[in-house]
CSV table of C-alpha atoms in Angstrom, one decimal:
chain,number,residue,atom,x,y,z
A,79,MET,CA,-36.4,-3.4,24.7
A,80,LYS,CA,-33.7,-1.9,26.9
A,81,GLN,CA,-34.1,2.4,26.2
A,82,PRO,CA,-30.3,3.9,25.0
A,83,ILE,CA,-29.2,6.3,27.8
A,84,ALA,CA,-28.7,9.6,27.5
A,85,GLY,CA,-24.9,10.4,26.6
A,86,ASP,CA,-24.7,6.7,25.2
A,87,GLU,CA,-22.2,7.0,21.6
A,88,ARG,CA,-23.2,3.9,20.6
A,89,VAL,CA,-26.7,5.7,19.8
A,90,ALA,CA,-25.4,9.4,19.3
A,91,ILE,CA,-25.7,11.3,15.9
A,92,ILE,CA,-22.9,12.1,14.0
A,93,ALA,CA,-23.1,16.0,13.3
A,94,HIS,CA,-23.1,17.5,10.1
A,95,ASP,CA,-19.7,18.6,9.3
A,96,ASP,CA,-18.6,15.8,11.3
A,97,ALA,CA,-19.4,13.6,8.6
A,98,GLN,CA,-18.7,15.9,6.2
A,99,ALA,CA,-15.3,15.8,6.8
A,100,ILE,CA,-15.2,12.5,7.4
A,101,ALA,CA,-16.7,11.8,3.9
A,102,ALA,CA,-13.9,14.2,2.5
A,103,PHE,CA,-10.8,13.3,4.6
A,104,VAL,CA,-11.9,9.6,3.0
A,105,GLU,CA,-12.1,10.3,-0.5
A,106,ARG,CA,-9.3,12.2,-0.6
A,107,VAL,CA,-6.8,9.1,0.5
A,108,TRP,CA,-8.5,7.0,-1.6
A,109,SER,CA,-7.5,9.5,-5.1
A,110,GLU,CA,-4.5,10.0,-3.6
A,111,ASP,CA,-3.4,6.6,-2.1
A,112,GLY,CA,-4.8,4.5,-4.1
A,113,LEU,CA,-6.2,2.6,-0.7
A,114,ALA,CA,-7.9,-0.6,-0.4
A,115,ASP,CA,-12.3,-0.5,0.4
A,116,ARG,CA,-11.5,-2.9,3.4
A,117,THR,CA,-8.5,0.1,4.8
A,118,LEU,CA,-10.8,3.2,4.1
A,119,GLU,CA,-13.5,1.3,5.7
A,120,ALA,CA,-11.5,0.7,8.7
A,121,TYR,CA,-10.9,4.7,9.1
A,122,ARG,CA,-14.3,5.6,8.0
A,123,GLN,CA,-15.3,3.1,11.4
A,124,ASP,CA,-12.7,4.6,13.4
A,125,LEU,CA,-13.6,8.2,12.8
A,126,GLU,CA,-17.5,7.6,13.3
A,127,GLY,CA,-16.7,6.2,16.4
A,128,LEU,CA,-14.0,9.1,17.5
A,129,ALA,CA,-16.9,11.4,16.3
A,130,ARG,CA,-20.1,9.7,18.2
A,131,TRP,CA,-18.1,9.8,21.5
A,132,LEU,CA,-17.7,13.5,20.9
A,133,ALA,CA,-21.4,14.7,20.0
A,134,THR,CA,-22.4,13.1,23.2
A,135,ARG,CA,-20.0,15.4,25.1
A,136,GLY,CA,-21.2,18.4,22.4
A,137,ARG,CA,-17.6,18.3,21.0
A,138,SER,CA,-16.4,17.8,17.6
A,139,LEU,CA,-14.2,16.4,15.5
A,140,ALA,CA,-13.0,19.4,14.1
A,141,ALA,CA,-12.8,20.9,17.9
A,142,ALA,CA,-11.0,17.9,19.9
A,143,SER,CA,-8.1,18.2,22.3
A,144,ARG,CA,-5.7,16.6,22.7
A,145,GLU,CA,-7.1,15.3,26.0
A,146,ASP,CA,-10.7,14.4,24.7
A,147,LEU,CA,-8.1,11.7,21.8
A,148,SER,CA,-7.0,10.6,25.3
A,149,SER,CA,-10.0,10.0,27.2
A,150,TYR,CA,-11.7,8.7,24.4
A,151,HIS,CA,-8.6,6.0,23.8
A,152,ALA,CA,-9.3,5.1,28.0
A,153,SER,CA,-12.8,4.7,27.3
A,154,GLN,CA,-12.7,2.4,24.8
A,155,PRO,CA,-10.3,-1.3,25.9
A,156,VAL,CA,-9.3,-2.5,22.9
A,157,SER,CA,-6.7,-4.5,21.6
A,158,VAL,CA,-2.5,-2.9,21.1
A,159,ARG,CA,-3.4,-3.6,17.7
A,160,SER,CA,-7.0,-1.7,17.7
A,161,MET,CA,-5.6,0.8,19.4
A,162,ALA,CA,-3.0,1.5,17.4
A,163,ARG,CA,-4.5,1.6,14.2
A,164,ARG,CA,-7.1,3.8,15.7
A,165,GLN,CA,-4.5,6.6,16.1
A,166,SER,CA,-2.9,6.2,12.8
A,167,SER,CA,-6.8,6.8,10.9
A,168,PHE,CA,-7.2,9.8,13.7
A,169,ARG,CA,-3.3,11.3,12.6
A,170,ARG,CA,-4.0,10.9,9.5
A,171,PHE,CA,-7.1,12.4,9.3
A,172,TYR,CA,-5.6,15.8,11.7
A,173,ALA,CA,-3.2,16.2,9.4
A,174,HIS,CA,-5.5,16.6,6.7
A,175,LEU,CA,-7.7,18.9,8.2
A,176,ALA,CA,-4.0,20.9,9.6
A,177,ARG,CA,-3.0,20.3,5.6
A,178,ASN,CA,-6.0,22.9,4.8
A,179,GLU,CA,-5.8,24.6,7.8
A,180,PRO,CA,-2.3,24.3,8.6
A,181,SER,CA,-3.3,27.2,11.4
A,182,ARG,CA,-5.2,24.6,13.3
A,183,GLU,CA,-3.6,22.4,16.3
A,184,ASN,CA,-3.0,19.1,15.6
A,185,PRO,CA,-4.1,16.7,18.8
A,186,THR,CA,-2.5,13.6,17.6
A,187,LEU,CA,1.3,15.3,17.4
A,188,LEU,CA,2.4,14.7,21.0
A,189,MET,CA,0.2,11.1,21.9
A,190,GLN,CA,2.4,8.3,22.3
A,191,ARG,CA,2.2,5.3,20.7
A,192,PRO,CA,1.3,2.1,21.4
A,193,LYS,CA,4.2,-0.3,20.8
A,194,THR,CA,3.0,-3.0,18.4
A,195,PRO,CA,4.7,-6.6,17.9
A,196,ARG,CA,6.2,-5.8,14.2
A,197,GLY,CA,4.7,-8.6,12.1
A,198,LEU,CA,6.7,-9.7,9.2
A,199,PRO,CA,5.7,-9.5,5.1
A,200,LYS,CA,3.2,-11.9,3.2
A,201,ALA,CA,4.9,-12.9,0.6
A,202,LEU,CA,3.9,-15.0,-1.7
A,203,ALA,CA,5.2,-18.7,-3.1
A,204,GLU,CA,7.2,-18.4,-6.1
A,205,ARG,CA,4.9,-20.8,-8.1
A,206,GLU,CA,2.0,-18.6,-7.5
A,207,VAL,CA,4.5,-15.5,-8.7
A,208,GLU,CA,4.5,-17.2,-11.4
A,209,ALA,CA,1.1,-18.7,-12.2
A,210,LEU,CA,0.0,-14.0,-11.2
A,211,LEU,CA,2.7,-13.4,-14.2
A,212,GLY,CA,1.6,-15.1,-16.4
A,213,ALA,CA,-2.5,-14.4,-16.3
A,214,PRO,CA,-2.8,-11.1,-18.7
A,215,ASP,CA,-3.6,-12.2,-21.8
A,216,ALA,CA,-0.8,-12.1,-23.8
A,217,GLY,CA,-3.2,-11.4,-27.0
A,218,THR,CA,-4.3,-8.7,-26.5
A,219,PRO,CA,-2.3,-4.8,-25.7
A,220,LEU,CA,-4.0,-4.4,-22.7
A,221,GLY,CA,-2.6,-7.6,-21.3
A,222,GLN,CA,0.8,-6.9,-22.5
A,223,ARG,CA,0.9,-3.6,-20.5
A,224,ASP,CA,-0.7,-5.6,-17.7
A,225,ARG,CA,2.0,-8.4,-17.9
A,226,ALA,CA,5.1,-5.6,-18.6
A,227,MET,CA,4.1,-3.7,-15.7
A,228,LEU,CA,3.8,-7.0,-13.1
A,229,GLU,CA,7.2,-8.7,-14.7
A,230,LEU,CA,9.3,-5.0,-13.9
A,231,MET,CA,7.3,-5.4,-9.9
A,232,TYR,CA,8.3,-8.7,-9.4
A,233,ALA,CA,11.4,-7.9,-11.2
A,234,SER,CA,12.9,-4.9,-9.5
A,235,GLY,CA,10.8,-4.7,-5.9
A,236,LEU,CA,9.9,-1.0,-6.6
A,237,ARG,CA,6.8,0.3,-4.5
A,238,VAL,CA,3.7,0.8,-6.2
A,239,SER,CA,4.1,4.7,-6.3
A,240,GLU,CA,7.6,4.1,-8.6
A,241,LEU,CA,6.3,2.0,-10.9
A,242,VAL,CA,3.1,4.3,-11.5
A,243,GLU,CA,5.7,7.5,-11.4
A,244,LEU,CA,8.4,5.5,-13.8
A,245,SER,CA,8.9,7.5,-17.2
A,246,LEU,CA,10.5,7.0,-20.6
A,247,GLY,CA,13.0,8.6,-19.2
A,248,ASN,CA,13.7,6.8,-16.3
A,249,TYR,CA,14.2,3.6,-18.0
A,250,ASN,CA,18.4,2.6,-19.9
A,251,PRO,CA,17.3,-0.1,-22.4
A,252,ARG,CA,20.6,-0.5,-23.3
A,253,GLN,CA,21.8,-1.4,-19.7
A,254,GLY,CA,18.6,-2.6,-19.1
A,255,VAL,CA,17.8,-0.7,-15.1
A,256,LEU,CA,15.6,2.2,-14.2
A,257,ARG,CA,16.4,5.5,-12.5
A,258,VAL,CA,14.1,5.3,-9.7
A,259,THR,CA,13.3,8.0,-7.2
A,260,GLY,CA,11.7,6.4,-3.7
A,261,LYS,CA,11.0,8.1,-0.3
A,262,GLY,CA,12.8,11.4,0.4
A,263,GLY,CA,13.6,12.2,-3.6
A,264,LYS,CA,16.4,9.3,-3.1
A,265,ASP,CA,17.2,8.1,-6.7
A,266,ARG,CA,18.8,5.0,-7.3
A,267,LEU,CA,19.5,2.6,-10.0
A,268,VAL,CA,17.7,-0.6,-10.2
A,269,PRO,CA,18.1,-4.0,-12.4
A,270,VAL,CA,14.7,-4.5,-14.9
A,271,GLY,CA,16.1,-8.6,-15.8
A,272,GLN,CA,16.2,-9.6,-19.4
A,273,VAL,CA,12.3,-11.1,-18.7
A,274,ALA,CA,10.9,-7.8,-17.1
A,275,GLN,CA,13.0,-6.1,-20.5
A,276,GLU,CA,12.2,-8.1,-23.4
A,277,GLN,CA,8.2,-7.6,-21.6
A,278,ILE,CA,9.3,-3.6,-21.4
A,279,ASP,CA,10.2,-4.1,-25.0
A,280,HIS,CA,7.7,-5.1,-26.3
A,281,TYR,CA,5.3,-3.5,-24.8
A,282,LEU,CA,6.9,0.2,-26.3
A,283,SER,CA,6.9,-0.9,-29.5
A,284,THR,CA,3.8,-1.9,-29.9
A,285,VAL,CA,1.5,-1.4,-27.7
A,286,ARG,CA,2.6,2.4,-25.8
A,287,PRO,CA,1.8,3.7,-29.5
A,288,LEU,CA,-1.7,2.3,-29.4
A,289,HIS,CA,-2.5,4.4,-25.8
A,290,LEU,CA,-0.6,8.2,-27.4
A,291,LYS,CA,-3.6,10.3,-28.1
A,292,PRO,CA,-3.6,13.7,-30.2
A,293,GLY,CA,-1.7,16.1,-28.8
A,294,PRO,CA,1.7,16.7,-26.7
A,295,ARG,CA,3.5,13.2,-26.5
A,296,PRO,CA,2.8,12.3,-22.1
A,297,ASP,CA,5.8,11.2,-20.3
A,298,PRO,CA,4.7,8.3,-18.0
A,299,LEU,CA,6.5,4.9,-19.5
A,300,PHE,CA,2.9,2.4,-18.5
A,301,LEU,CA,-0.2,4.9,-19.9
A,302,SER,CA,-4.3,4.5,-19.4
A,303,VAL,CA,-6.2,3.1,-22.7
A,304,ARG,CA,-7.1,7.0,-22.0
A,305,GLY,CA,-3.4,8.0,-23.3
A,306,GLN,CA,-2.8,8.8,-19.3
A,307,GLY,CA,-0.2,7.9,-16.5
A,308,MET,CA,-1.3,5.0,-14.3
A,309,THR,CA,-2.7,5.5,-10.8
A,310,ARG,CA,-1.7,3.4,-7.8
A,311,GLN,CA,-5.6,2.6,-7.7
A,312,MET,CA,-5.9,1.3,-11.8
A,313,PHE,CA,-2.5,-0.4,-10.7
A,314,TRP,CA,-3.8,-2.1,-7.8
A,315,THR,CA,-7.3,-2.6,-9.4
A,316,ILE,CA,-5.1,-5.1,-12.0
A,317,VAL,CA,-3.8,-7.1,-9.4
A,318,LYS,CA,-6.1,-7.8,-8.0
A,319,ARG,CA,-8.1,-9.1,-11.3
A,320,HIS,CA,-5.4,-11.2,-12.3
A,321,ALA,CA,-5.2,-12.6,-8.8
A,322,GLN,CA,-8.6,-13.6,-9.0
A,323,ALA,CA,-8.2,-15.4,-12.1
A,324,VAL,CA,-5.5,-18.3,-11.3
A,325,GLY,CA,-7.1,-18.5,-7.9
A,326,ILE,CA,-5.5,-15.9,-5.5
A,327,LEU,CA,-7.3,-14.7,-2.5
A,328,ALA,CA,-8.0,-11.3,-3.0
A,329,ARG,CA,-6.8,-10.4,0.6
A,330,ARG,CA,-3.8,-12.6,0.3
A,331,VAL,CA,-2.2,-10.3,-2.3
A,332,SER,CA,-1.5,-6.7,-4.0
A,333,PRO,CA,1.0,-4.6,-5.4
A,334,HIS,CA,3.3,-4.2,-1.9
A,335,VAL,CA,2.9,-8.3,-2.3
A,336,LEU,CA,4.6,-9.0,-5.3
A,337,ARG,CA,7.4,-5.8,-3.8
A,338,HIS,CA,7.9,-8.2,-0.8
A,339,SER,CA,7.5,-11.7,-2.1
A,340,PHE,CA,11.0,-10.2,-4.8
A,341,ALA,CA,12.7,-9.5,-1.4
A,342,THR,CA,12.3,-12.8,0.5
A,343,HIS,CA,13.1,-14.3,-3.4
A,344,LEU,CA,16.2,-12.5,-3.2
A,345,LEU,CA,17.2,-13.5,-0.3
A,346,ASN,CA,16.0,-17.7,-0.7
A,347,HIS,CA,18.3,-18.1,-3.6
A,348,GLY,CA,21.1,-16.5,-1.4
A,349,ALA,CA,21.2,-12.5,-2.2
A,350,ASP,CA,22.9,-10.1,0.2
A,351,LEU,CA,21.4,-8.5,2.7
A,352,ARG,CA,23.2,-5.2,2.0
A,353,ALA,CA,22.8,-5.2,-1.9
A,354,LEU,CA,18.8,-6.3,-1.4
A,355,GLN,CA,18.9,-3.0,1.2
A,356,MET,CA,20.3,-1.1,-2.0
A,357,LEU,CA,17.6,-2.2,-4.5
A,358,LEU,CA,14.7,-1.8,-2.3
A,359,GLY,CA,16.1,1.7,-1.5
A,360,HIS,CA,15.6,1.1,2.1
A,361,SER,CA,17.6,4.0,4.0
A,362,ALA,CA,18.6,1.9,7.5
A,363,LEU,CA,19.5,-1.7,6.9
A,364,SER,CA,17.2,-3.0,9.9
A,365,THR,CA,14.5,-2.2,8.1
A,366,THR,CA,15.5,-4.3,5.1
A,367,GLN,CA,16.5,-7.2,8.0
A,368,ILE,CA,12.9,-8.7,8.5
A,369,TYR,CA,13.2,-10.1,5.2
A,370,THR,CA,15.3,-12.5,6.7
A,371,LEU,CA,12.7,-13.5,9.2
A,372,VAL,CA,10.5,-14.2,6.4
A,373,ALA,CA,13.0,-16.5,4.6
A,374,ARG,CA,13.9,-18.2,8.1
A,375,GLU,CA,10.0,-18.9,8.6
A,376,GLY,CA,9.9,-20.3,4.9
A,377,LEU,CA,13.1,-22.5,5.6
A,378,LYS,CA,10.8,-23.6,8.8
A,379,ARG,CA,7.9,-25.1,7.1
A,380,LEU,CA,9.6,-25.8,4.1
A,381,HIS,CA,11.8,-28.7,6.9
A,382,ALA,CA,8.0,-29.6,8.8
A,383,GLU,CA,6.8,-30.5,5.6
A,384,HIS,CA,9.5,-32.6,4.6
A,385,HIS,CA,11.5,-33.4,6.7
A,386,PRO,CA,10.5,-37.3,8.0
A,387,ARG,CA,11.1,-35.9,11.2
A,388,GLY,CA,10.4,-32.3,10.3
């Protein structure tokens, strides 16, 4: 058997402090952002790979410099996408360290980011969305709550953070609109739609009171069974569970996919791009224009499947 050579990062042991720092970082981004297990594991593997490489050079994650990171990238020939993902992991990790210690120097700040081809947002077919919206059991309080949240997510194109942070005061049932606070603290008014409004009104009158606990009344629009506001992770789990129940592969669906589906389906049915920009809360039209490519790809597939000379 071939013996490992000295300085080989593949067999280097991660320092105890580095292992603790990685675990604390993964726990933090899970609790704050509700990221998928696959994303968390990618962060962990990227950071452990860097920690092993640094260990062979007598360095630690906390003491790594920009030159260390550049040397590490140069020693690891990978695809542009993999390089971009690693840099993203490192940027988030060192931002996390700097957040705990503001005086700490962040070695990723001046690193040049690799240019990656822009991928198209993934959207569900309209029939898949219909199946997903019908998945919750309307005969149970939790099913009624889940249905209201899913209907609202698809009807309004909200970000998951915007959905779970909605308060009772954000919803105007008389006008059928939401006041949503998006990125950068910018407010926008978003129409709810008739079906979603019916589901929300039913939830507010019959289900939400069941989840209220003694004491001060909570402000969030949607409550957990403990009477507290929903979290991103909770809603992510809800979406996955109902998607699997109707046969949609877990890797194809997430709360953000509902937002992409909202935008793509509106464009497919003739929505104006500027109006869509306002509904999504994009600061730049160029961000919204990516959905025109999604709609175009859908039309090409439709033509190929159904045209006699497709």
